[in-house]
Structure formats: structure tokens, C-alpha cells
Amino acid sequence: MSSMSRRHLMFAATGIAAVAAAPRLVFAQAAAPAPAPAAATGPFTLPPLTYPTNAFEPHIDAKTMEIHHDKHHAAYVANLNNVAKTNPQLGTAKIEDVLGNLNALDDSIKFTVRNNLGGHANHTMFWEIMGPNGGKPEGEVLAAIDRDLGGMEKFQNEFNAAGGRQFGSGWVFVTVSKDGKLAIETRPNQDNPMMDGKRALMGNDVWEHAYYLNYQNRRADYLKAWWNTVNWAKIAERYAAAKAGTLGA
């Protein structure tokens, strides 16, 4: 056998051995994936939904509900828990007391608390006042809508119009006073009526993450469809709590 042929055989044998060894190396590396980052823990928790994410289809799709609750709201909670590590008083104070007195906070955390505690409060209320088979307003709530907001049709039209006018991201709320009086207000970003010493009876999220997968830029269509998700029994409970002076976030 020529020296050239012997060299070819040696190179070929070396290559076969390397190929045989390669899978063992790859499998050994794959067996130890990098650990996922730990979720922020602390005094603030993400409230679970009391209904499945597809409960409101076709008005709000399951994917939007999943992202909205599990990603956006969860991010506010995680951010709050991070701040609470060095500001533990945030975890023991009432939400309404903190949001109602933001100027008492240190400037280094005021902006973060405003956005994230506001977002947490807004969304906690939002999930609560929604539910399948939500019925219709009755009793004192219906009487207050008739008295203060001109009846159900006018109320819905003006609520939708206010939500449509809100520039950029924000919320449209119905506020309730301790004597039961109702009013429609809008707030930018994650601001909440508690920041002015008021209480929200109900509200709708007009951030794009609340509707964009289904409705794209058609916020008006989303606002109209959202009424099919309202749980009027929960709103009646909040109304009674407001009149009793016990309505918090």
C-alpha cells in the first residue's frame, strides 16, 4: 500500500472517531440547560382569574386575556415586589393610602410606584368586575345610573366616547362617592381615581394590550364589545361597599 493511501486511511479513521464522539459531547451539554430566572416574590401577588381565559370569546379572545393577565399585570406585581425589597412599608400599607398620598414617597421610587401600584390596582378591579353571564344592572346601581348618568343607553354611549377620546394609553372609569353619586372620568397610563381621594366603581382598560390582537386600531369596536363581559353582580357589591365606606382598590 502506498504512503498516500495509508495517510488517507489514517485521516478517515480519525474523522470517524470524532463523529462517533461528537454526539456524546452534545448530549452532555444539553442535559444541563441554564436555569430560568426566578420570579420576583414579595408582599404583592397576582390575583388569579376566576374564569377561563376564553370565557369572553368572541368579544375578548383567550390569547389577549392570557397575555394581559399573565404578562402585563404580572409585570406590575413583579416590579412592586422588587421595590418592596428596599421599601417594605409598601407591602404593609393599604393600596388606597399609598396611591392617595404619592407625594409622601421618596422621589427615587415615586414614579415606579405610581405606575406599577396604579396598574396593579386598576387590573385587580378590572378582572373583578368582569365575568361570564354578568346579567344586567339592578336595584341601587341601576337607580344611580338613571339618576346620575342619564340611563343605561346614555351612560354606555358616553362611557365609550370618553374611552375613545383618551389619547394614547389609559383608562375610562365610573367613580363613586360615599353617598353613591356616579361620574365618568378618564385617566392616563395607570393612574387611578384613588390618587385624588376618589374610588372607582368600575373601569375599562384602553391600553392597546387590552384589545389589539382582535381589534387592532378599532378601539371603538372593543369598547362596545366589552359590555358583554361586565359582571353587574360584582359592581353591585362594589357600590354597596362604597356607600359603606369600605371600598378599597
mmCIF file of N, CA and C in Angstrom, residues 163 165-170 189 206-208 211 219:
data_model
loop_
_atom_site.group_PDB
_atom_site.id
_atom_site.type_symbol
_atom_site.label_atom_id
_atom_site.label_comp_id
_atom_site.label_asym_id
_atom_site.label_seq_id
_atom_site.Cartn_x
_atom_site.Cartn_y
_atom_site.Cartn_z
ATOM 1 N N GLY A 163 -63.812 56.811 26.621
ATOM 2 C CA GLY A 163 -62.717 55.876 26.404
ATOM 3 C C GLY A 163 -62.081 56.046 25.036
ATOM 4 N N ARG A 165 -61.879 58.881 23.416
ATOM 5 C CA ARG A 165 -61.152 60.156 23.380
ATOM 6 C C ARG A 165 -59.849 60.117 24.148
ATOM 7 N N GLN A 166 -59.696 59.158 25.055
ATOM 8 C CA GLN A 166 -58.480 59.090 25.856
ATOM 9 C C GLN A 166 -57.275 58.919 24.936
ATOM 10 N N PHE A 167 -56.413 59.919 24.908
ATOM 11 C CA PHE A 167 -55.276 59.896 23.993
ATOM 12 C C PHE A 167 -54.231 58.910 24.483
ATOM 13 N N GLY A 168 -53.800 58.037 23.601
ATOM 14 C CA GLY A 168 -52.784 57.063 23.968
ATOM 15 C C GLY A 168 -53.333 56.045 24.954
ATOM 16 N N SER A 169 -52.499 55.650 25.900
ATOM 17 C CA SER A 169 -52.877 54.617 26.862
ATOM 18 C C SER A 169 -53.599 55.221 28.060
ATOM 19 N N GLY A 170 -54.492 54.442 28.658
ATOM 20 C CA GLY A 170 -55.187 54.926 29.835
ATOM 21 C C GLY A 170 -56.415 54.104 30.162
ATOM 22 N N ASN A 189 -52.354 56.527 31.322
ATOM 23 C CA ASN A 189 -51.419 55.490 31.765
ATOM 24 C C ASN A 189 -52.072 54.554 32.778
ATOM 25 N N VAL A 206 -58.089 50.897 28.247
ATOM 26 C CA VAL A 206 -57.976 51.244 26.826
ATOM 27 C C VAL A 206 -56.524 51.272 26.360
ATOM 28 N N TRP A 207 -55.629 50.634 27.127
ATOM 29 C CA TRP A 207 -54.298 50.371 26.594
ATOM 30 C C TRP A 207 -54.440 49.405 25.418
ATOM 31 N N GLU A 208 -53.567 49.510 24.439
ATOM 32 C CA GLU A 208 -53.672 48.634 23.272
ATOM 33 C C GLU A 208 -53.516 47.159 23.637
ATOM 34 N N TYR A 211 -56.706 45.001 23.745
ATOM 35 C CA TYR A 211 -57.592 44.695 22.614
ATOM 36 C C TYR A 211 -56.919 44.497 21.270
ATOM 37 N N ARG A 219 -60.450 50.762 18.487
ATOM 38 C CA ARG A 219 -60.778 50.857 19.910
ATOM 39 C C ARG A 219 -62.276 50.983 20.133
#
